[in-house]
PDB file of C-alpha atoms in Angstrom:
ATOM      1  CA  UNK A   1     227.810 -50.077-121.709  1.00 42.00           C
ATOM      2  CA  UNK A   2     225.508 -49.186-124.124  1.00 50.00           C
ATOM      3  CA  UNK A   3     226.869 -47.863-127.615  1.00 48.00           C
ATOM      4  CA  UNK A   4     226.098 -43.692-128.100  1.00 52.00           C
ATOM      5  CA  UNK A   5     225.040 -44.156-131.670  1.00 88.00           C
ATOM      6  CA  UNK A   6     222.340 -41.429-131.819  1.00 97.00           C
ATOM      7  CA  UNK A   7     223.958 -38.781-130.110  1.00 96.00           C
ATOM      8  CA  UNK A   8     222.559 -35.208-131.120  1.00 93.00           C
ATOM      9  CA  UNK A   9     219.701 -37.363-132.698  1.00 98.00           C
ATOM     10  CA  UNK A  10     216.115 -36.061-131.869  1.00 98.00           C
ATOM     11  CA  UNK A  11     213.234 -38.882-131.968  1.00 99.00           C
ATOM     12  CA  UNK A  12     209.362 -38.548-131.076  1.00 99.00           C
ATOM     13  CA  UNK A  13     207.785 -41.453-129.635  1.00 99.00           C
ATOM     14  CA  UNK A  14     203.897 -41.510-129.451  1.00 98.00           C
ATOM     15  CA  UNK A  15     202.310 -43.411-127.041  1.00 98.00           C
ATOM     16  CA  UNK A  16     205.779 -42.779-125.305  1.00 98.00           C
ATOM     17  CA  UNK A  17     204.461 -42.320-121.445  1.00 98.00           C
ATOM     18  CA  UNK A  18     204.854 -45.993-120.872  1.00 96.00           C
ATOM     19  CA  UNK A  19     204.522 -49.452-121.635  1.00 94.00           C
ATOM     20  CA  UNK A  20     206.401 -50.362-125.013  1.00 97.00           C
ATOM     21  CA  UNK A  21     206.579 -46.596-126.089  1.00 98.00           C
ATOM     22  CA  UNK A  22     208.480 -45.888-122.921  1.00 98.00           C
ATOM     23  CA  UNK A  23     210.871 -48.643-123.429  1.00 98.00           C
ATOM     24  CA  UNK A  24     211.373 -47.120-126.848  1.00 98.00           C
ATOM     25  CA  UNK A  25     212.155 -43.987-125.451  1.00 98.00           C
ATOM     26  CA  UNK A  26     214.546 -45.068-122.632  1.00 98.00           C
ATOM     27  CA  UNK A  27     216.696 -47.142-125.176  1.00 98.00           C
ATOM     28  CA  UNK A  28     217.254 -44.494-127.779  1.00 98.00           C
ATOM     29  CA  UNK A  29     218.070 -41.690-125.245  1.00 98.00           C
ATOM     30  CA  UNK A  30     220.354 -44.430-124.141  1.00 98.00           C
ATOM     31  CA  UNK A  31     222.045 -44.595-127.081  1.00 97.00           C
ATOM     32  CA  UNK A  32     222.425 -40.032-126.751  1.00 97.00           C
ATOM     33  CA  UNK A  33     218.793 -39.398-128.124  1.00 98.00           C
ATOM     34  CA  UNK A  34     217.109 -36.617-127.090  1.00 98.00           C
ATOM     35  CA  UNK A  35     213.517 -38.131-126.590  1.00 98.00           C
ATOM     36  CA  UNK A  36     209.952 -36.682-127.108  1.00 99.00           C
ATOM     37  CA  UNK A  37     207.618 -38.783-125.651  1.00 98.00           C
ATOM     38  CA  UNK A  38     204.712 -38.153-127.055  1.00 98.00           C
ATOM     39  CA  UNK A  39     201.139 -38.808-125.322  1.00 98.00           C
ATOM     40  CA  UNK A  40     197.481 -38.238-125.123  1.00 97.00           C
ATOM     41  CA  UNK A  41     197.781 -37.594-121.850  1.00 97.00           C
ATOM     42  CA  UNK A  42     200.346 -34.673-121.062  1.00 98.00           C
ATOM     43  CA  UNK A  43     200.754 -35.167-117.299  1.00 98.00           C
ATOM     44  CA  UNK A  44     201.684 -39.267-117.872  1.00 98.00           C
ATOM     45  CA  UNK A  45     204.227 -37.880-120.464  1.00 98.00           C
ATOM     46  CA  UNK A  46     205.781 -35.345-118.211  1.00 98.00           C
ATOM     47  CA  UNK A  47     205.878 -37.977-115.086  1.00 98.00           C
ATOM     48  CA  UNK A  48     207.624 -40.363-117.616  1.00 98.00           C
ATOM     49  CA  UNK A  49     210.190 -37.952-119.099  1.00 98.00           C
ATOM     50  CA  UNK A  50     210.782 -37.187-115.227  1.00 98.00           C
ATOM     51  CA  UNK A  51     211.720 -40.426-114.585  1.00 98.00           C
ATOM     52  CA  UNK A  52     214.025 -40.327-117.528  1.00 98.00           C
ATOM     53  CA  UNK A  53     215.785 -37.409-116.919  1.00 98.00           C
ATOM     54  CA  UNK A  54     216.617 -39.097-112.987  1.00 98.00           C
ATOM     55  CA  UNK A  55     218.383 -41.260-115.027  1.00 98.00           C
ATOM     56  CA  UNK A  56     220.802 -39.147-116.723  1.00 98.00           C
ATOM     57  CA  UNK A  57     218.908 -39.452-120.545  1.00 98.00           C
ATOM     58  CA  UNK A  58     217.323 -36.644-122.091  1.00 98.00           C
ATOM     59  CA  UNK A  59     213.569 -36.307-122.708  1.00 98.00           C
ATOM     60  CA  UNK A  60     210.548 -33.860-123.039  1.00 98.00           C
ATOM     61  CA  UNK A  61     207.048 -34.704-122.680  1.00 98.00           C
ATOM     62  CA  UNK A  62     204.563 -33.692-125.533  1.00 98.00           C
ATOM     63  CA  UNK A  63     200.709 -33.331-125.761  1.00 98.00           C
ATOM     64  CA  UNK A  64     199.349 -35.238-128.598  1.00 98.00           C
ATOM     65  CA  UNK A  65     196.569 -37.253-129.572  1.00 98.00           C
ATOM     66  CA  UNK A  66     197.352 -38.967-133.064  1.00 98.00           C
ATOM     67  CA  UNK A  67     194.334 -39.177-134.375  1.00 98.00           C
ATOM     68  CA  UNK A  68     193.915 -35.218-134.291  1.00 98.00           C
ATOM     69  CA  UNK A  69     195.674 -33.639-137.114  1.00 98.00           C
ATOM     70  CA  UNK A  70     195.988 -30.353-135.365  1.00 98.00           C
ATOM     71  CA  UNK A  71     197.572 -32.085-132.533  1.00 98.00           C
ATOM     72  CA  UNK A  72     199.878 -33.918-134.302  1.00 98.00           C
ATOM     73  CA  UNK A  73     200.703 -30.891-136.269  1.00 98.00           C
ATOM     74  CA  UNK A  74     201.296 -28.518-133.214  1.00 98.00           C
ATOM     75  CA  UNK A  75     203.611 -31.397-131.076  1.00 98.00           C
ATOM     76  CA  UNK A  76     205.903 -31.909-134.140  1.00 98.00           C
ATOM     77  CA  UNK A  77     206.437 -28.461-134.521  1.00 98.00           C
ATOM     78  CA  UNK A  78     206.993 -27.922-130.725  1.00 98.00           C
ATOM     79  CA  UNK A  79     209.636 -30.739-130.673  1.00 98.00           C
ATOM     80  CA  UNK A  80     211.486 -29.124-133.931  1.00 98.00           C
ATOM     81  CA  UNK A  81     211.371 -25.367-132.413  1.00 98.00           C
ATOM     82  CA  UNK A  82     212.870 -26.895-129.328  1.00 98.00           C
ATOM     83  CA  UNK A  83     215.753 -29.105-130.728  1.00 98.00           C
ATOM     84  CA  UNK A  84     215.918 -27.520-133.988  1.00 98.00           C
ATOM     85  CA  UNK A  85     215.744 -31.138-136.032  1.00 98.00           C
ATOM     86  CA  UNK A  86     213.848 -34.537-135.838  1.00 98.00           C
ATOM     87  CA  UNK A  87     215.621 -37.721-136.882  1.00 98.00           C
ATOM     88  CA  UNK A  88     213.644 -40.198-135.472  1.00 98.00           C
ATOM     89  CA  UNK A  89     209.768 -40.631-135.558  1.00 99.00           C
ATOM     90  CA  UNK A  90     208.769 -43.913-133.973  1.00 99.00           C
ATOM     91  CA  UNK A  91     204.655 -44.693-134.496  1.00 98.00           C
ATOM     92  CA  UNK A  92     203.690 -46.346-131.361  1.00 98.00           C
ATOM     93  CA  UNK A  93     200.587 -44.894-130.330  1.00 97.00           C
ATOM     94  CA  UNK A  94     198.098 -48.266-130.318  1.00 95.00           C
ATOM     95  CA  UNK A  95     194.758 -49.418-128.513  1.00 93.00           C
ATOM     96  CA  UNK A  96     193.056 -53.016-128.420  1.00 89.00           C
ATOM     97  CA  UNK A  97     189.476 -53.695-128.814  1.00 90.00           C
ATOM     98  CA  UNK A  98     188.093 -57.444-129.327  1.00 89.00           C
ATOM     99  CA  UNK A  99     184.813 -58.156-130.665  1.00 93.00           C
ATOM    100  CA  UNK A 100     183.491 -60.922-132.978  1.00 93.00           C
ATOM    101  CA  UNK A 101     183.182 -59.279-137.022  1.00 97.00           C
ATOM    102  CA  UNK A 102     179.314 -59.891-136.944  1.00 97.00           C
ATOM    103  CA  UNK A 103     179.490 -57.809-133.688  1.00 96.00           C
ATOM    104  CA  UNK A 104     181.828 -55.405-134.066  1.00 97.00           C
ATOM    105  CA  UNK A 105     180.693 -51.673-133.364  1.00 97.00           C
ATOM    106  CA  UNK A 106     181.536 -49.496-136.489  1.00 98.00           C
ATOM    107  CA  UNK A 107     182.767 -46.791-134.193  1.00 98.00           C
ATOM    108  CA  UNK A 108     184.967 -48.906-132.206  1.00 97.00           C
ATOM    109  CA  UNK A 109     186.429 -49.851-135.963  1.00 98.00           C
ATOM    110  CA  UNK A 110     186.271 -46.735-136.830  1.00 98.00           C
ATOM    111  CA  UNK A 111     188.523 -45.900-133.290  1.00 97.00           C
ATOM    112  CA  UNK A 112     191.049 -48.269-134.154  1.00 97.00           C
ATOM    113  CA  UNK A 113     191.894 -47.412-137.411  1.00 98.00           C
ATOM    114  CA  UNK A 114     191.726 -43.534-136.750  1.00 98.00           C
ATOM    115  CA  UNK A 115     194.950 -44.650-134.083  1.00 98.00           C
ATOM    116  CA  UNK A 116     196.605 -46.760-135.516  1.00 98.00           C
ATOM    117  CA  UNK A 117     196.440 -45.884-139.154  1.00 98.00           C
ATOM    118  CA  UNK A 118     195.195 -42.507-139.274  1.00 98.00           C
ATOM    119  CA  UNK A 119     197.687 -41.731-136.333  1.00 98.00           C
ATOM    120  CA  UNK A 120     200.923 -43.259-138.560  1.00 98.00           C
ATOM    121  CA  UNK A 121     199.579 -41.101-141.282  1.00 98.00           C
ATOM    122  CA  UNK A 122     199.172 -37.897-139.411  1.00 99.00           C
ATOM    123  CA  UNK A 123     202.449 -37.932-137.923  1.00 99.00           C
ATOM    124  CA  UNK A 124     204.211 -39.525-140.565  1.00 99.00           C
ATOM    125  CA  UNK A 125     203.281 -36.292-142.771  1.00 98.00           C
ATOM    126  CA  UNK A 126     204.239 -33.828-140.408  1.00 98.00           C
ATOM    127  CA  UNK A 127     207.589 -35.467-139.488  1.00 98.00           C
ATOM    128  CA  UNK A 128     208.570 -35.771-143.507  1.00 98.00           C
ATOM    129  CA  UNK A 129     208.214 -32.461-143.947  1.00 98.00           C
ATOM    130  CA  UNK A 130     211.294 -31.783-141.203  1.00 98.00           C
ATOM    131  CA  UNK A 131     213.431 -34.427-142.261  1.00 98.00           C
ATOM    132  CA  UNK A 132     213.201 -33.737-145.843  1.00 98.00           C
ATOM    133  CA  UNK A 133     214.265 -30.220-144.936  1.00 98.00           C
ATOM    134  CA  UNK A 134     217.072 -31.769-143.411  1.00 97.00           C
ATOM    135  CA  UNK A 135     218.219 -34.088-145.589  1.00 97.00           C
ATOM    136  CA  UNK A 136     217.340 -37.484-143.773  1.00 98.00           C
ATOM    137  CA  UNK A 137     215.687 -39.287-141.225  1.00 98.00           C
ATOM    138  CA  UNK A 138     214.086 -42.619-140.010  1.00 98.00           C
ATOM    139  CA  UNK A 139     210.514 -43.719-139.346  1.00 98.00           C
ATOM    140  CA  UNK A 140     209.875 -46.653-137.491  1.00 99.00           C
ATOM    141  CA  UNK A 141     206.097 -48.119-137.211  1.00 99.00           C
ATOM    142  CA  UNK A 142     205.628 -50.315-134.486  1.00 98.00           C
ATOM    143  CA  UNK A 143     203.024 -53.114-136.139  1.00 98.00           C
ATOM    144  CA  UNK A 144     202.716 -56.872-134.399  1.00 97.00           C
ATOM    145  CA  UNK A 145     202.910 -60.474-135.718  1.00 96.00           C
ATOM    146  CA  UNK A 146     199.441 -59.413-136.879  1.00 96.00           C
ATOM    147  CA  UNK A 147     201.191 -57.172-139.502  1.00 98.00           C
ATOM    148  CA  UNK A 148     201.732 -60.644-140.943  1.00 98.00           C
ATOM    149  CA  UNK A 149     199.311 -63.085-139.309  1.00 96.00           C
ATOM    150  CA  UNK A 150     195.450 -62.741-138.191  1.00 95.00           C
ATOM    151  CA  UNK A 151     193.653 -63.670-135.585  1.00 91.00           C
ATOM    152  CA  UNK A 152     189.950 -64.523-133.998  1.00 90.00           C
ATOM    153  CA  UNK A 153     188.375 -61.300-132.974  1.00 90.00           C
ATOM    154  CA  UNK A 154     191.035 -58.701-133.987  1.00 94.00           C
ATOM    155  CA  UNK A 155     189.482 -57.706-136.878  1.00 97.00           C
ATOM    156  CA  UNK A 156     190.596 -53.786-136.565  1.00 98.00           C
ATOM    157  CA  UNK A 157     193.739 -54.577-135.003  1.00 97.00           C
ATOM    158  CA  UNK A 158     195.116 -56.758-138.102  1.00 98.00           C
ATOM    159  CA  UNK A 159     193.432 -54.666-140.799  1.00 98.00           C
ATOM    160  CA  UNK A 160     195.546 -51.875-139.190  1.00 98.00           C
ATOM    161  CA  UNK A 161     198.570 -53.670-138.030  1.00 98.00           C
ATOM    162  CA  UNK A 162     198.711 -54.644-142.252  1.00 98.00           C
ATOM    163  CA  UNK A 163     198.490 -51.417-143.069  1.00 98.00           C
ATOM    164  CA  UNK A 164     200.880 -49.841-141.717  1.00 98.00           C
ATOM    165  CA  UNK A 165     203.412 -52.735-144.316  1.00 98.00           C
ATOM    166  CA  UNK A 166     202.050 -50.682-146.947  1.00 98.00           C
ATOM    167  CA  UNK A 167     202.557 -47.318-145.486  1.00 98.00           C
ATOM    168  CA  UNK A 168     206.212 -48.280-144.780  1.00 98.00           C
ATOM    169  CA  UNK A 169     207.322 -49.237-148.565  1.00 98.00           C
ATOM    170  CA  UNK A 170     205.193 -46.162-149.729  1.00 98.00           C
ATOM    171  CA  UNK A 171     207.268 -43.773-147.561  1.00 99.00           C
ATOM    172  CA  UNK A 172     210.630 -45.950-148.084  1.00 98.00           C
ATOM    173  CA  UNK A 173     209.932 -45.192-151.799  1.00 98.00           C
ATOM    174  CA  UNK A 174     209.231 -41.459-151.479  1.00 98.00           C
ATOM    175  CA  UNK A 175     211.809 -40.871-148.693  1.00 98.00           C
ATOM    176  CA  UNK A 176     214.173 -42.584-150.331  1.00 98.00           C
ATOM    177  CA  UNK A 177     215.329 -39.282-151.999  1.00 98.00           C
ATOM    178  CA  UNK A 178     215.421 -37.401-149.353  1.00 98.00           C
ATOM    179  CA  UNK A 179     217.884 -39.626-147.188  1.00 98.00           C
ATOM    180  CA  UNK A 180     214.642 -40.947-145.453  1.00 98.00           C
ATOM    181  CA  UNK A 181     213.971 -44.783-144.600  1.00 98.00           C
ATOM    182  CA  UNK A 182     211.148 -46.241-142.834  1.00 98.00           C
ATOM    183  CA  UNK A 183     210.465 -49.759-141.682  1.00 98.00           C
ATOM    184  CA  UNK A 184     208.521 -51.513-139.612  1.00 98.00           C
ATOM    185  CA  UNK A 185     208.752 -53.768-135.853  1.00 98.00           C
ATOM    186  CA  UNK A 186     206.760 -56.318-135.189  1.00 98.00           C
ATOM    187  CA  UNK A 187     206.227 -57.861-132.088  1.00 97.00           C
ATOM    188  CA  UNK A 188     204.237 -60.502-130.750  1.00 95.00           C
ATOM    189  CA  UNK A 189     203.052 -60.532-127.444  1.00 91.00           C
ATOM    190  CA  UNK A 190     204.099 -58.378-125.309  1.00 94.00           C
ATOM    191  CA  UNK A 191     203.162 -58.396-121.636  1.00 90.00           C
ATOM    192  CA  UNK A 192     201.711 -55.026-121.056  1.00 87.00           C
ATOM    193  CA  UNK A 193     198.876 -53.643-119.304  1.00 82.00           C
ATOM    194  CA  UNK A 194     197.116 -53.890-123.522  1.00 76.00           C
ATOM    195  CA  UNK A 195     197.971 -57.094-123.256  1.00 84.00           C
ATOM    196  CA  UNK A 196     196.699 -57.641-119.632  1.00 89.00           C
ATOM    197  CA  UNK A 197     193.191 -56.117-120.892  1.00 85.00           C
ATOM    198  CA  UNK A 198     193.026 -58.996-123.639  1.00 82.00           C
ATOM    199  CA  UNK A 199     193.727 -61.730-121.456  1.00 91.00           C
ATOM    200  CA  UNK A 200     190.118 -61.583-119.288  1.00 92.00           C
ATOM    201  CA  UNK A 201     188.791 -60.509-122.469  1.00 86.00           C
ATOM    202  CA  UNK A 202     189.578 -63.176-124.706  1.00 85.00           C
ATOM    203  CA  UNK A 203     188.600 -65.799-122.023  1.00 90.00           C
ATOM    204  CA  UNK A 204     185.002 -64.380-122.138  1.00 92.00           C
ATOM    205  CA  UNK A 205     184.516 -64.146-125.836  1.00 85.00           C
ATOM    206  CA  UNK A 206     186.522 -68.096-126.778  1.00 88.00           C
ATOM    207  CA  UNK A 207     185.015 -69.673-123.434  1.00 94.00           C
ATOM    208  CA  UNK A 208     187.969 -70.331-122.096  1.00 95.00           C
ATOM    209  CA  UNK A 209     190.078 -70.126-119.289  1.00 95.00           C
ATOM    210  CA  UNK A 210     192.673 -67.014-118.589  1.00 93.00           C
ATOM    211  CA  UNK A 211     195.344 -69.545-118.430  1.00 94.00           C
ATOM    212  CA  UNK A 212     194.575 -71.140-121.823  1.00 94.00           C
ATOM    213  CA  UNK A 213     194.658 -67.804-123.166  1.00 93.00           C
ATOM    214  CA  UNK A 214     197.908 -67.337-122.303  1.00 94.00           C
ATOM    215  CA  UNK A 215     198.738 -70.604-123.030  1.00 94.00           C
ATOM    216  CA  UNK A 216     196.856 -71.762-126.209  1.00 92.00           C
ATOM    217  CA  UNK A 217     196.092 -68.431-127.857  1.00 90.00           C
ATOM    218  CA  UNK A 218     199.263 -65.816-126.959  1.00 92.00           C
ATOM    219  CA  UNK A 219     201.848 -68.110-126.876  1.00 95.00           C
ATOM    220  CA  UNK A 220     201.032 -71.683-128.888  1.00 93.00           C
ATOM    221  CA  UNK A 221     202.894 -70.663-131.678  1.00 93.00           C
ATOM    222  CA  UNK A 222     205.948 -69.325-130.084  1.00 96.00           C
ATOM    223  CA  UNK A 223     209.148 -71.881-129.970  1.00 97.00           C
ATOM    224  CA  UNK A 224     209.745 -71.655-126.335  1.00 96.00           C
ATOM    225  CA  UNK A 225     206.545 -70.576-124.533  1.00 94.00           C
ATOM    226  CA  UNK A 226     207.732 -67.053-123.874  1.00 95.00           C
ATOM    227  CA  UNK A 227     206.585 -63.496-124.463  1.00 96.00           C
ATOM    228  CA  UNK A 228     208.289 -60.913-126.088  1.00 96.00           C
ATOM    229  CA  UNK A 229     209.794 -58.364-123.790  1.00 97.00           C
ATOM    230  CA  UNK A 230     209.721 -54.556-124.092  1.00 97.00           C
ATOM    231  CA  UNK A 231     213.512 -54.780-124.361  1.00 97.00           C
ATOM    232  CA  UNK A 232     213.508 -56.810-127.029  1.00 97.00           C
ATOM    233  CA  UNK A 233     210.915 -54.424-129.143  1.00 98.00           C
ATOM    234  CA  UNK A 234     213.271 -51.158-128.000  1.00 98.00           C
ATOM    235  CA  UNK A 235     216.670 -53.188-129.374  1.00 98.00           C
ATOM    236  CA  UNK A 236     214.848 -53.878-132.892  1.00 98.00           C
ATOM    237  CA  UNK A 237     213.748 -49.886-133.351  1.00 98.00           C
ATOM    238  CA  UNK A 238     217.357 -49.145-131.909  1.00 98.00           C
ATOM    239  CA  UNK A 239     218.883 -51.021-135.210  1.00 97.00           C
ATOM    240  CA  UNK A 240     216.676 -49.667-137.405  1.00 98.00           C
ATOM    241  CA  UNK A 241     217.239 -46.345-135.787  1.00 98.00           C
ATOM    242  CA  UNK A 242     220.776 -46.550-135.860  1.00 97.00           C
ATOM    243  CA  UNK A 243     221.586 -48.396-138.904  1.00 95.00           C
ATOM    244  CA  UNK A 244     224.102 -46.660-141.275  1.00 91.00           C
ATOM    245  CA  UNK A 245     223.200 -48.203-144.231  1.00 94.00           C
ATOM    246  CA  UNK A 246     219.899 -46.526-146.699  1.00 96.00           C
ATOM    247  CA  UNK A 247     219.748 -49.881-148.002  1.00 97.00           C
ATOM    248  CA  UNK A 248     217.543 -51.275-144.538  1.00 97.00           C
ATOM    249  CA  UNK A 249     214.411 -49.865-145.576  1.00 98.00           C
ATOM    250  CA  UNK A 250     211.342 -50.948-146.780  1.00 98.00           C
ATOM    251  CA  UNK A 251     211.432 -53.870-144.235  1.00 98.00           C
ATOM    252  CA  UNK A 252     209.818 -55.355-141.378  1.00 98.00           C
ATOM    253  CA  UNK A 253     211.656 -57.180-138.235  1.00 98.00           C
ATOM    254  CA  UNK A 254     209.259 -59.773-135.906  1.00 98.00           C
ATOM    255  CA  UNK A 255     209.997 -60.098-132.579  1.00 98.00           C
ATOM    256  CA  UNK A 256     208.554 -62.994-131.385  1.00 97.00           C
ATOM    257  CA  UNK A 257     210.422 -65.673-130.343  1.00 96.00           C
ATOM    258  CA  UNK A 258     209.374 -67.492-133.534  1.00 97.00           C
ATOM    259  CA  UNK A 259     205.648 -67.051-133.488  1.00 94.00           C
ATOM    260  CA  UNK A 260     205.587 -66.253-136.948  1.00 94.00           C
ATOM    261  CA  UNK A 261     208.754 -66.805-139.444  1.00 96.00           C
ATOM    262  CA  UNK A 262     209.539 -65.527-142.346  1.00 93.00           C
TER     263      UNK A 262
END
């Protein structure tokens, strides 16, 4: 049985109608959260909290696109009117776009960041300002081995993934007064429908087989051939979501069955 650690603990996780975000979500409301699942699109996130609330956990589906301060602004506040705190924000939201650097389209650069970076920023802000009224809270950015690594035709992706390292120290250091900690999870591959997208992709752009994609390029560097599971992503944000101690902040956690060590 699965330990109640959060109970009475509110969280918002974007990107939360599925895939990694969902997993997310299902593991902290395990644990007594009361989830927000937070998603561009509203009807995924309400089909998704549905399935949630079948199983006995307690979630709400939210409207938000992170890249749109307004947005961002108007979910956080709907999830505090409703539950009257926030103690978890979890920065999930993420797209993947492959090109070559001499042919990357500026606005597809432009895209990615705006999500990934722009999106950790936006909700970040708004999510501070509740949990510094309230004396504490946790903020958990979901980044990837390429937080730490880089790879062929991920130009965006890593740039971002790197950034959001920085972000996490910055707001360990200014939270840090406030009873506020932030770190970071970072996975390697994970075997989602993002991941799915890449694989085709990738073969095209390396001339290469699907197979060696999977094979030579995903999961090379791993020590046992295997990807990383959204259960094993949703344990790492439960620690750092349910960790006691203010001294675990400031840090990052890779999930990757040894891709990259540290």
């Amino acid at each position: 049985m699965l330990p109640a650690s959060l109970n009475g603990q509110v969280a918002i996780v974007t990107g939360g109608a599925g895939g990694i975000g969902l997993g997310i979500a299902r593991r902290l409301a395990q644990s007594g959260a009361i989830v927000a699942l937070a998603d561009l699109s509203l009807d995924a996130a309400t089909r998704s909290a549905a399935v949630l609330d079948a199983e006995g956990l307690q979630a709400a589906p939210v409207a938000m696109d992170v890249a749109d301060e307004a947005m961002v602004e108007a979910g956080v506040a709907e999830v505090v009117a409703r539950f009257g705190r926030l103690d978890i924000l979890v920065s999930n939201a993420g797209i993947q776009i492959v090109h070559p650097i001499e042919e990357y389209p500026f606005a597809v650069w432009k895209q990615m960041l705006a999500i990934h970076l722009d999106g950790a920023f936006l909700t970040t802000r708004a999510s501070l300002r509740q949990m510094y009224r309230q004396g504490g809270g946790s903020v958990i950015y979901i980044g990837s081995v390429h937080s730490k690594e880089a790879s062929r035709l991920k130009s965006a992706y890593v740039t971002a993934k790197h950034g959001l390292i920085g972000l996490a120290k910055v707001v360990a250091k200014e939270g840090a007064a406030h009873g506020v900690r932030a770190n970071v999870v970072c996975p390697g591959f994970v075997r989602t429908p993002l991941v799915e997208k890449q694989i085709p992709e990738q073969a095209r752009a390396l001339g290469i087989s699907e197979a060696e994609v999977v094979r030579n390029v995903m999961l090379r560097e791993t020590v046992d051939g295997q990807f990383t599971t959204v259960e094993d992503v949703a344990e790492a944000v439960h620690l750092f979501a349910s960790a006691g101690s203010s001294a675990l902040t400031g840090q990052s956690l890779i999930v990757s069955h040894g891709w990259c060590m540290e």
